mmCIF file of C-alpha atoms and ligand atoms in Angstrom:
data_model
loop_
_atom_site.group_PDB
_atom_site.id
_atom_site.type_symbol
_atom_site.label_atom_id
_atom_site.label_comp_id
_atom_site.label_asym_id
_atom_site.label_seq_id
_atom_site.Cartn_x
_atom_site.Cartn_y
_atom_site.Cartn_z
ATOM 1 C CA UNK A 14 0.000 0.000 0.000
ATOM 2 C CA UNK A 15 1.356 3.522 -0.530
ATOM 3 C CA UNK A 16 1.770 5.544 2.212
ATOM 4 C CA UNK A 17 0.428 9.335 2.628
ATOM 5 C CA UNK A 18 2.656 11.649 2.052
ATOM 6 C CA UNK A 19 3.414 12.742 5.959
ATOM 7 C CA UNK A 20 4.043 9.140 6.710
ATOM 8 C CA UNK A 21 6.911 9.119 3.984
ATOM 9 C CA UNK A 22 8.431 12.448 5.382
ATOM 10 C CA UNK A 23 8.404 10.425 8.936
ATOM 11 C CA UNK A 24 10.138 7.812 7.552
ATOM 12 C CA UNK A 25 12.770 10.290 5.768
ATOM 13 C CA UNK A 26 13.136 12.794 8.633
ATOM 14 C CA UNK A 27 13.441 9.885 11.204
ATOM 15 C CA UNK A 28 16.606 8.714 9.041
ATOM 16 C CA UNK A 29 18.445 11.641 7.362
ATOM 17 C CA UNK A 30 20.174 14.609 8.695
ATOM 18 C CA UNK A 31 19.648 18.025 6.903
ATOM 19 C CA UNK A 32 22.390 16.318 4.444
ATOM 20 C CA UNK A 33 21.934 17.075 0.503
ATOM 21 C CA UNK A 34 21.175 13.354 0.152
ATOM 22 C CA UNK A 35 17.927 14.133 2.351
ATOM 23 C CA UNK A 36 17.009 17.047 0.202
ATOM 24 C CA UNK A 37 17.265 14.464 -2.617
ATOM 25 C CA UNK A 38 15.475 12.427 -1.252
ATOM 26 C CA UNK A 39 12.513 14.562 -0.406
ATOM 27 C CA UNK A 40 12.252 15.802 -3.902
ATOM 28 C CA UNK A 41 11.700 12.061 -4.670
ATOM 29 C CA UNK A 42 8.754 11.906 -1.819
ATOM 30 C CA UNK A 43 6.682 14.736 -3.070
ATOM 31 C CA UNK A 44 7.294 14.035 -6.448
ATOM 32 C CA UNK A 45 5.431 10.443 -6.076
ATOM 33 C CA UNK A 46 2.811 12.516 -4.159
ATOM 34 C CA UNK A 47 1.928 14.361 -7.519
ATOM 35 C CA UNK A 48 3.067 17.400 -6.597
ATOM 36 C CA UNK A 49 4.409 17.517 -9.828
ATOM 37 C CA UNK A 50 8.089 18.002 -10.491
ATOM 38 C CA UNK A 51 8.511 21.638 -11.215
ATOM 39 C CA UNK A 52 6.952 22.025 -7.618
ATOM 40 C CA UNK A 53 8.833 19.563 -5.605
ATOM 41 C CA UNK A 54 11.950 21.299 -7.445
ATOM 42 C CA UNK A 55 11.448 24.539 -6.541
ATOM 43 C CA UNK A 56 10.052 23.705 -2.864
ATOM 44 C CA UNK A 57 12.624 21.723 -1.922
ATOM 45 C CA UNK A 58 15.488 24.337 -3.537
ATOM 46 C CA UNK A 59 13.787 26.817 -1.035
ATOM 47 C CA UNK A 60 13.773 24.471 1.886
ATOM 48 C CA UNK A 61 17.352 24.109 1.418
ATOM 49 C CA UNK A 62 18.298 27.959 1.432
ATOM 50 C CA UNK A 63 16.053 28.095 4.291
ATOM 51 C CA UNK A 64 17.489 25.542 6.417
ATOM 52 C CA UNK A 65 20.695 26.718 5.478
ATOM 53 C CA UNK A 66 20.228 30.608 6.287
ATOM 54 C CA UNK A 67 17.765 29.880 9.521
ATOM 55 C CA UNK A 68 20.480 26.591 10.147
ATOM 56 C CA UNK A 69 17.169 24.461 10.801
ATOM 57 C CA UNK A 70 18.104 21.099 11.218
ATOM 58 C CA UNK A 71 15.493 19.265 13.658
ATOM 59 C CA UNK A 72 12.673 17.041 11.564
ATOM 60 C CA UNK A 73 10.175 19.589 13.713
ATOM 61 C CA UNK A 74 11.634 22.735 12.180
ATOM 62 C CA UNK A 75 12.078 21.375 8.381
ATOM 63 C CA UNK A 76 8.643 19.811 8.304
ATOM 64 C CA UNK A 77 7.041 23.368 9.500
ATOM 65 C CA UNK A 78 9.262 25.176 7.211
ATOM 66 C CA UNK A 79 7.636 22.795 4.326
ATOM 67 C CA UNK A 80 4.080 23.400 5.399
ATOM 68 C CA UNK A 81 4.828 26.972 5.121
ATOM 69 C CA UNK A 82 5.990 26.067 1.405
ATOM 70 C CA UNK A 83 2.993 24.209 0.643
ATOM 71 C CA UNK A 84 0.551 26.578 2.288
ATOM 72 C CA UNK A 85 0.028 29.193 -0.152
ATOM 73 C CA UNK A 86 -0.420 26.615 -2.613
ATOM 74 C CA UNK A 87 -3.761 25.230 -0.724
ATOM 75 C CA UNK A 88 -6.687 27.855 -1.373
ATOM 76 C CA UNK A 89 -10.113 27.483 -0.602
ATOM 77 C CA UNK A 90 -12.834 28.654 -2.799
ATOM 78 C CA UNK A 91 -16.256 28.936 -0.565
ATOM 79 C CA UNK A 92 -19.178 28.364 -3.046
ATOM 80 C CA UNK A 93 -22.090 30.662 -1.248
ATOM 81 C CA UNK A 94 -25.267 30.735 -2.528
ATOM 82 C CA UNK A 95 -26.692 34.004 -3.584
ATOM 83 C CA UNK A 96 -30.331 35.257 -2.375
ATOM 84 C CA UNK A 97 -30.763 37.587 -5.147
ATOM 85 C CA UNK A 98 -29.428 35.847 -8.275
ATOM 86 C CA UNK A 99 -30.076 31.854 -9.456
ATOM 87 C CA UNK A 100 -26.964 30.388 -8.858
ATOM 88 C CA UNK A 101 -25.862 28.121 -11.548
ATOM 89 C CA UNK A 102 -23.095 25.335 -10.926
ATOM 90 C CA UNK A 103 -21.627 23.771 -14.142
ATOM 91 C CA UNK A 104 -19.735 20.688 -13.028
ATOM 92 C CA UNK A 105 -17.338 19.311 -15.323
ATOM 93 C CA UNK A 106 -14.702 16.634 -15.853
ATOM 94 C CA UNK A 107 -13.601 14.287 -17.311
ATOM 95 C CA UNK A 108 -15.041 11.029 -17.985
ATOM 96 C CA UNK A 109 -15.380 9.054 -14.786
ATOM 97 C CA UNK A 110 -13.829 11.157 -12.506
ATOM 98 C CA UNK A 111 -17.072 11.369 -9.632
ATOM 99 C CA UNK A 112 -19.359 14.386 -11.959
ATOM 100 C CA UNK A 113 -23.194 12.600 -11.654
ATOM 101 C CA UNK A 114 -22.092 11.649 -8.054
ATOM 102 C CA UNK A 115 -20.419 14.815 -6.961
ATOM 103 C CA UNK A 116 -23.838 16.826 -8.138
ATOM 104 C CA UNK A 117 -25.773 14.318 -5.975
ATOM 105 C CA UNK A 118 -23.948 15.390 -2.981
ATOM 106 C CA UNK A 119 -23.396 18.786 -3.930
ATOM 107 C CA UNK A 120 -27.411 19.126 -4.438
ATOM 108 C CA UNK A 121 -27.608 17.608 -0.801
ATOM 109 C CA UNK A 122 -25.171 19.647 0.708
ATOM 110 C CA UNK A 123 -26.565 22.774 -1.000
ATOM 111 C CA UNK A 124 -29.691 21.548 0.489
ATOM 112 C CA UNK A 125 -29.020 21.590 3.949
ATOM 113 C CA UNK A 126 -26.833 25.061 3.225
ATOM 114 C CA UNK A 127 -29.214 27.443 2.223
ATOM 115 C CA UNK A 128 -30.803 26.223 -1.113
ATOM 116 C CA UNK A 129 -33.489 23.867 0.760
ATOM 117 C CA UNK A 130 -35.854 22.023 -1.631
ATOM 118 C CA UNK A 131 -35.259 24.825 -4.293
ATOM 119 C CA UNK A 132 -32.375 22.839 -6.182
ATOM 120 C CA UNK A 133 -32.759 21.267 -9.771
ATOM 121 C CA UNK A 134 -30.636 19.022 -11.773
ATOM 122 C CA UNK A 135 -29.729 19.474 -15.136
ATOM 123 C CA UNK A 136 -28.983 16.134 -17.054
ATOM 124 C CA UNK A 137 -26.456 17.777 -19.432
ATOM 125 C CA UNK A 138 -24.577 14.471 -20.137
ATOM 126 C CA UNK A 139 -26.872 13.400 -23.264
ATOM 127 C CA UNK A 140 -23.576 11.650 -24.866
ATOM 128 C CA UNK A 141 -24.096 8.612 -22.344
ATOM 129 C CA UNK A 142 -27.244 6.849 -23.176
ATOM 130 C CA UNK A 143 -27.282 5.977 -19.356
ATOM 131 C CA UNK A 144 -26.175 9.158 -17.743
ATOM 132 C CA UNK A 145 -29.633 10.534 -17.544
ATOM 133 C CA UNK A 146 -31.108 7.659 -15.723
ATOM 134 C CA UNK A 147 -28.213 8.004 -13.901
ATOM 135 C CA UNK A 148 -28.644 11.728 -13.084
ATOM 136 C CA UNK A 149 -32.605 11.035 -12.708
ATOM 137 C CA UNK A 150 -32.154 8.544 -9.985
ATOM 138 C CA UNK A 151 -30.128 10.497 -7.816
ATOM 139 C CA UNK A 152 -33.130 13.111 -8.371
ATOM 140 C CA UNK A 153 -35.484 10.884 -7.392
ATOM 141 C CA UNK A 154 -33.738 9.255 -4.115
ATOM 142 C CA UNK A 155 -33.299 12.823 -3.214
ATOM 143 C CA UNK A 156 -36.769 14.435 -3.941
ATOM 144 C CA UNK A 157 -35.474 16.973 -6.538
ATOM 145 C CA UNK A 158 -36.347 17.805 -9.555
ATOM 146 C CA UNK A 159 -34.355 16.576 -12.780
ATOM 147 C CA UNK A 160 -34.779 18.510 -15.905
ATOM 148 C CA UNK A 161 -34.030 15.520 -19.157
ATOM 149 C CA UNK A 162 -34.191 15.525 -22.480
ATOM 150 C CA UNK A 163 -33.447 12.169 -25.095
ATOM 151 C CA UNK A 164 -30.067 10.684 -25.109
ATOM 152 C CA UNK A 165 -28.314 12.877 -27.897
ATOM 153 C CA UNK A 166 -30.066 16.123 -27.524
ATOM 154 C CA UNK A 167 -28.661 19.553 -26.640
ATOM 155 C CA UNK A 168 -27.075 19.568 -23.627
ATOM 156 C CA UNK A 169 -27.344 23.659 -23.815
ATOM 157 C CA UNK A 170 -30.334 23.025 -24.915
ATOM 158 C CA UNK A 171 -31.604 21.237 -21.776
ATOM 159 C CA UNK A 172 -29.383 23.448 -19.083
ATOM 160 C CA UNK A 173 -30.959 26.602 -21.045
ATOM 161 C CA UNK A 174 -34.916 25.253 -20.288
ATOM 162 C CA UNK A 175 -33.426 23.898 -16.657
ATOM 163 C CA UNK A 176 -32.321 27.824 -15.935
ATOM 164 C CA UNK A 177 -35.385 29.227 -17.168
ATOM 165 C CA UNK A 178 -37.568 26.992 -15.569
ATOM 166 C CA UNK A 179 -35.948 27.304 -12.261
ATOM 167 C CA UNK A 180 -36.129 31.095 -12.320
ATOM 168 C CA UNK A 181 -40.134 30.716 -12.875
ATOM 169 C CA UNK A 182 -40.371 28.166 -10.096
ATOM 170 C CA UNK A 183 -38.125 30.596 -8.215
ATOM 171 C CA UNK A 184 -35.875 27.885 -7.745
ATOM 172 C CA UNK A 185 -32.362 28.833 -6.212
ATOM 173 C CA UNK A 186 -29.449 26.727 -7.263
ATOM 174 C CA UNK A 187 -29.248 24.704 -10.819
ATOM 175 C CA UNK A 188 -26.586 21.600 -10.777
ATOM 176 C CA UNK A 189 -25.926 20.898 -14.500
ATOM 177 C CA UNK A 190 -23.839 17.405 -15.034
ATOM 178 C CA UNK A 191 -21.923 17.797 -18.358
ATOM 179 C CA UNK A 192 -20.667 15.057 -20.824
ATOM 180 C CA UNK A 193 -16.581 13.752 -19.631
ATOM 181 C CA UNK A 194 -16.454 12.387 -23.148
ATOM 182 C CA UNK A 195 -17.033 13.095 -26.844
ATOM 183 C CA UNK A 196 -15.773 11.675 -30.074
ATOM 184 C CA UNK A 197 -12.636 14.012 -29.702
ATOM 185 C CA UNK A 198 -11.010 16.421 -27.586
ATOM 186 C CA UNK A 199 -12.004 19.358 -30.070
ATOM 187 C CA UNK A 200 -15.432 18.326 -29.882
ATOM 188 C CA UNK A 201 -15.477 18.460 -26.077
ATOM 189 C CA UNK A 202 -14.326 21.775 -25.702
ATOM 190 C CA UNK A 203 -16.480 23.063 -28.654
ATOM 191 C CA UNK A 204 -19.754 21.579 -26.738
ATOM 192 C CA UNK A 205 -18.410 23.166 -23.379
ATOM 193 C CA UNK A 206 -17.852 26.286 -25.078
ATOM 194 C CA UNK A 207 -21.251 26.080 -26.330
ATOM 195 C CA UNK A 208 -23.151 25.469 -22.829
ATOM 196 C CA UNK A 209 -20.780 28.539 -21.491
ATOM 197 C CA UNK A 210 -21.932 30.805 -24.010
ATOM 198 C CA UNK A 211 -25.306 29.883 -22.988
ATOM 199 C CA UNK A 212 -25.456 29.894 -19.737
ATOM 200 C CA UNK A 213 -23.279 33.281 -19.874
ATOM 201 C CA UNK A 214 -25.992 34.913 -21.595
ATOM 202 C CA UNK A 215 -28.699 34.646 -18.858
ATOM 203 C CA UNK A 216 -26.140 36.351 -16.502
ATOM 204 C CA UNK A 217 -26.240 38.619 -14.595
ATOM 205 C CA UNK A 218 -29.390 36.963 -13.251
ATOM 206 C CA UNK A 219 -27.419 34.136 -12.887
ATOM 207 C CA UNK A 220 -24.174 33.304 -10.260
ATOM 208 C CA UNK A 221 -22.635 31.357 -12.232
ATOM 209 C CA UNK A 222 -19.827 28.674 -10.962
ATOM 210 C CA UNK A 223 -17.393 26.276 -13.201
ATOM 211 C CA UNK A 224 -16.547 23.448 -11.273
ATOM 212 C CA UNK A 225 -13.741 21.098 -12.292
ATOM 213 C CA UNK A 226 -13.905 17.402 -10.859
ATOM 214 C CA UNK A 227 -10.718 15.759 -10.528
ATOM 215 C CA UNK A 228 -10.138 12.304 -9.781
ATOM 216 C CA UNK A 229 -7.321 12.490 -6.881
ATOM 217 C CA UNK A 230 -6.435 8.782 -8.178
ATOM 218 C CA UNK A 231 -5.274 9.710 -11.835
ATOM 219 C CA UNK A 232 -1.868 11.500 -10.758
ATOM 220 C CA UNK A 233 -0.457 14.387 -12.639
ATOM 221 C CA UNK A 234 -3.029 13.452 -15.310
ATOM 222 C CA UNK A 235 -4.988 15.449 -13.297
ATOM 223 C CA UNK A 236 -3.225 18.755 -14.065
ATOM 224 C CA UNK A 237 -3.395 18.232 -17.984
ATOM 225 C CA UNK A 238 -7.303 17.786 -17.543
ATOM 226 C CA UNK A 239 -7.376 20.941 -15.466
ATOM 227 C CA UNK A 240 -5.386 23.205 -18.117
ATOM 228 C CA UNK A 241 -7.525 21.564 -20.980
ATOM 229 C CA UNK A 242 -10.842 22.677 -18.852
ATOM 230 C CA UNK A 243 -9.573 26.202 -17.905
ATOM 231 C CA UNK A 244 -8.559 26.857 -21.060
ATOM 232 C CA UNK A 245 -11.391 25.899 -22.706
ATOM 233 C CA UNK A 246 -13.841 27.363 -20.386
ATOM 234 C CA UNK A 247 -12.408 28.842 -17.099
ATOM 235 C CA UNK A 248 -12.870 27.233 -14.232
ATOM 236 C CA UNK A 249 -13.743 28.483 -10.494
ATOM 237 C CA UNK A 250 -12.886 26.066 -8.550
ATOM 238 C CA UNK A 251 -11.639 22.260 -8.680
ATOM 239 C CA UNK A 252 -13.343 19.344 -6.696
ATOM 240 C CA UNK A 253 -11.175 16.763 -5.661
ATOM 241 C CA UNK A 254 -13.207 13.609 -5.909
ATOM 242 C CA UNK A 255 -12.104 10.196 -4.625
ATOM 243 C CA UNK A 256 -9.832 11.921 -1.749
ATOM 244 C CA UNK A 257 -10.416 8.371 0.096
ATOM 245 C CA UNK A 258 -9.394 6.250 -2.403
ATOM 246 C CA UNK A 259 -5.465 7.713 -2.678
ATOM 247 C CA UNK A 260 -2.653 7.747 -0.851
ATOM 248 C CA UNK A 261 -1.563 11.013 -2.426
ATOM 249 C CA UNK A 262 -2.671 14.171 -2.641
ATOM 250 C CA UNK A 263 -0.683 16.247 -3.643
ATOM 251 C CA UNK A 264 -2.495 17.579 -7.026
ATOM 252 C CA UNK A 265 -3.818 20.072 -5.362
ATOM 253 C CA UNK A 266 -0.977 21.716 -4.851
ATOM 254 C CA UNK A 267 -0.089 21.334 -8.392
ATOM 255 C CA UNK A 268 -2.852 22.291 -10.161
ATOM 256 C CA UNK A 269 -2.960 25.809 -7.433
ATOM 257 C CA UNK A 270 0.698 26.334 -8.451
ATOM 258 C CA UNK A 271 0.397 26.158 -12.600
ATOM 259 C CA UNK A 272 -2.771 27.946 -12.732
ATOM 260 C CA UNK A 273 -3.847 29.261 -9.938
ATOM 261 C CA UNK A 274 -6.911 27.084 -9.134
ATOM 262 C CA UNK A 275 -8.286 26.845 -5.568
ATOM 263 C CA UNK A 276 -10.424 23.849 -4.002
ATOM 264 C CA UNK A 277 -14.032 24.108 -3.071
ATOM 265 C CA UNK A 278 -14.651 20.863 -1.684
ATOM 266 C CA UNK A 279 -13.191 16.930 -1.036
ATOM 267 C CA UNK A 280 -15.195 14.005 -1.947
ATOM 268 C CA UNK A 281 -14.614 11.279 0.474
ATOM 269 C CA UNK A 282 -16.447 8.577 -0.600
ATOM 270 C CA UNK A 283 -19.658 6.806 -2.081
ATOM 271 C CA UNK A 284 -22.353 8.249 0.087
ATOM 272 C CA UNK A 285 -24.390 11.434 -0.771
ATOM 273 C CA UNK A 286 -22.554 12.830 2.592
ATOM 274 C CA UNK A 287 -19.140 12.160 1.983
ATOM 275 C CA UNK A 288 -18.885 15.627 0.521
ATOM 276 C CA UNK A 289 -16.415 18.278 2.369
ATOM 277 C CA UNK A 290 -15.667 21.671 2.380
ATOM 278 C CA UNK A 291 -12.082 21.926 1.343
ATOM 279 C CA UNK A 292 -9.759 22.818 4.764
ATOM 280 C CA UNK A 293 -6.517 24.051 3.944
ATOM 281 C CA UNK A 294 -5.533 23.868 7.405
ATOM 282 C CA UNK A 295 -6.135 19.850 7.632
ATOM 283 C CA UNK A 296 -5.153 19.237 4.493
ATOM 284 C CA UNK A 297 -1.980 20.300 4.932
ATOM 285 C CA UNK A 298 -1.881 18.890 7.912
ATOM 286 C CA UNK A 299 -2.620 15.415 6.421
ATOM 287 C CA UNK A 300 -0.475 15.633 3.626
ATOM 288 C CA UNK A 301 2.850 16.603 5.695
ATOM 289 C CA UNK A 302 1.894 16.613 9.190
ATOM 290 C CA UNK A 303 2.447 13.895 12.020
ATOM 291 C CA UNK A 304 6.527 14.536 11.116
HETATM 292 N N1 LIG B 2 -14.457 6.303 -3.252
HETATM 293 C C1 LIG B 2 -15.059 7.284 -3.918
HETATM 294 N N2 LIG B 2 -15.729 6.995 -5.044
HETATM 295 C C2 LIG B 2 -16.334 8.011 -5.703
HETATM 296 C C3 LIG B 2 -16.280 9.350 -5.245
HETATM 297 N N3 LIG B 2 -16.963 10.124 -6.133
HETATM 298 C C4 LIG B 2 -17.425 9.293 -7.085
HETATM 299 N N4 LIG B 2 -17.051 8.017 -6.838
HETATM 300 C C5 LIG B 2 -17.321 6.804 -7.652
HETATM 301 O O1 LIG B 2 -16.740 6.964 -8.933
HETATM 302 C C6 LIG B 2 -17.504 6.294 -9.925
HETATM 303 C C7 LIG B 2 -17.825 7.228 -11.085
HETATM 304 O O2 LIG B 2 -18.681 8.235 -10.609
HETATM 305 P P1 LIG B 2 -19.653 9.079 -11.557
HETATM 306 O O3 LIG B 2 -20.292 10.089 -10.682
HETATM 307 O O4 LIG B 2 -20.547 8.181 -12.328
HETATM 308 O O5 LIG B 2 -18.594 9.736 -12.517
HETATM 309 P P2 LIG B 2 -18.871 10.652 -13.793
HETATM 310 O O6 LIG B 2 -17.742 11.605 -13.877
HETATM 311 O O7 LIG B 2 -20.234 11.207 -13.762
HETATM 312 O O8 LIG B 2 -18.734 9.555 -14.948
HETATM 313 P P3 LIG B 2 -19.246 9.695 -16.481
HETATM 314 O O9 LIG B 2 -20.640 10.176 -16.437
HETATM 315 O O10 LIG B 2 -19.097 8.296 -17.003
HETATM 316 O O11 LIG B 2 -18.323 10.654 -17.153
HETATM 317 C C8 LIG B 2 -18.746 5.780 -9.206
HETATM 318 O O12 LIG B 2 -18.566 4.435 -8.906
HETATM 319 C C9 LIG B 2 -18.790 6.626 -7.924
HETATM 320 O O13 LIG B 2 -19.417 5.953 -6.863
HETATM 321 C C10 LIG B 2 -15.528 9.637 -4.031
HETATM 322 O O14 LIG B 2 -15.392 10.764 -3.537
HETATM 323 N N5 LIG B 2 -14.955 8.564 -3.423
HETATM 324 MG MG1 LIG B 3 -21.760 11.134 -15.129
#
């Protein structure tokens, strides 16, 4: 099994002095924690001046002086619903990465945080025959509504008639699930592109949110879906789905430094509740604390 990041750095600080071998070494560490290697480069070249200038040299001192590395690197985005506007979340991702789930527990959370029973899903994934049923099932388990057209249709089409609907119900917060997958990459970002200009053009009644779902288990893959999403469409904040299935974590960090993405929230699992607001604080902690 591979071990968290802040078990590795235990392991490294409980064996090496401050020695050039050690920084060496921790390059290696957060490199396998996807930190990605122009970040674990640069870190660790500053952890070095540091502890050479400031002469740290206990584990203690070094792990708080790389916390204070990472830290910067770990933003949260908060995701309030506003009372005045329809707030519109466009989730988006790749195929398979947690999307149809992650608006199932976003539409929960959302529930219990302000939006009560005034939150409809948009089944914008008509590429999957399946998705909709997917999408439509969550609705139902959760008592919402779930705005659907055929398998194939407009997905603009069918968030444009969810948004307008919503506002006449007086609805507060559409979720819109979004094909992972076309035929090509060109005609992925053309149909995002598409949906955006849509949905732009029923702001400003609208507060309108791009949220990127990224799998934590796919590695540094996850930062090439990320630029291929921002640049397509520009994204507001990433969620990192599947937190509880790695032992890394460090794409976060990655994906903050190379373009300047925060975190909203951390999936944690299967269940509608394992949904959490991103923490910096314990993040960091998790990913190089218990040195
Ligand atoms: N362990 C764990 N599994 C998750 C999490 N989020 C989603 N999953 C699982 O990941 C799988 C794919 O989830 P979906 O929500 O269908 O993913 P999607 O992005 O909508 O997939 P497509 O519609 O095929 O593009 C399902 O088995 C989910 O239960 C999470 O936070 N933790
Ligand atoms: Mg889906």
């Amino acid at each position: 099994m591979r071990k968290r990041l802040s078990s590795k750095l235990k392991e490294l600080f409980g064996r090496r002095q401050a020695s050039e071998q050690f920084f060496d070494e921790l390059e290696d560490v957060l490199i396998e924690s996807d930190l990605g290697a122009t970040v674990a480069f640069e870190v660790v070249d500053e952890l070095r001046a540091e502890a050479r200038r400031a002469q740290l040299s206990s584990k203690e001192e070094l792990a708080a002086a790389l916390g204070e590395r990472l830290r910067p690197y770990l933003r949260r985005v908060e995701l309030p619903l506003t009372a005045d506007q329809l707030n519109v979340f466009l989730v988006l991702g790749v195929n398979g990465v947690g999307k149809t789930t992650t608006i199932a527990k976003l539409a929960q959370y959302y529930r219990e945080h302000g939006a009560g029973e005034g939150v409809a899903l948009a089944a914008g994934d008509t590429f999957r025959a399946a998705a909709v049923e997917q999408l439509s099932l969550h609705g139902q388990k959760l008592g919402l509504r779930v705005v659907s057209q055929a398998s194939g249709a407009d997905p603009g089409a069918v968030i444009y008639d969810t948004i307008e609907s919503a506002k006449t119900r007086g609805e507060c917060l559409v979720l819109a699930d979004t094909a992972g997958r076309m035929h090509t990459k060109a005609n992925l970002v053309a149909e995002l592109g598409k949906v955006d200009r849509i949905v732009r053009s029923r702001s400003p009644e609208c507060n309108y949110k791009k949220l990127l779902v990224v799998d934590a288990t796919t590695g540094q893959n996850g930062l090439r879906q990320a630029e291929i999403f921002h640049e397509a469409v520009g994204v507001d904040a990433i969620i990192l789905a599947k937190y509880d299935s790695t032992a890394r974590g460090g794409i976060l960090v990655s994906v903050a430094k190379n373009l300047g993405l925060g975190c909203a929230f951390l999936g944690t699992g299967e269940k509608l509740s394992d949904l959490e607001p991103f923490d910096p604080e314990s993040y960091l902690t998790e990913l190089v604390g218990g040195v």
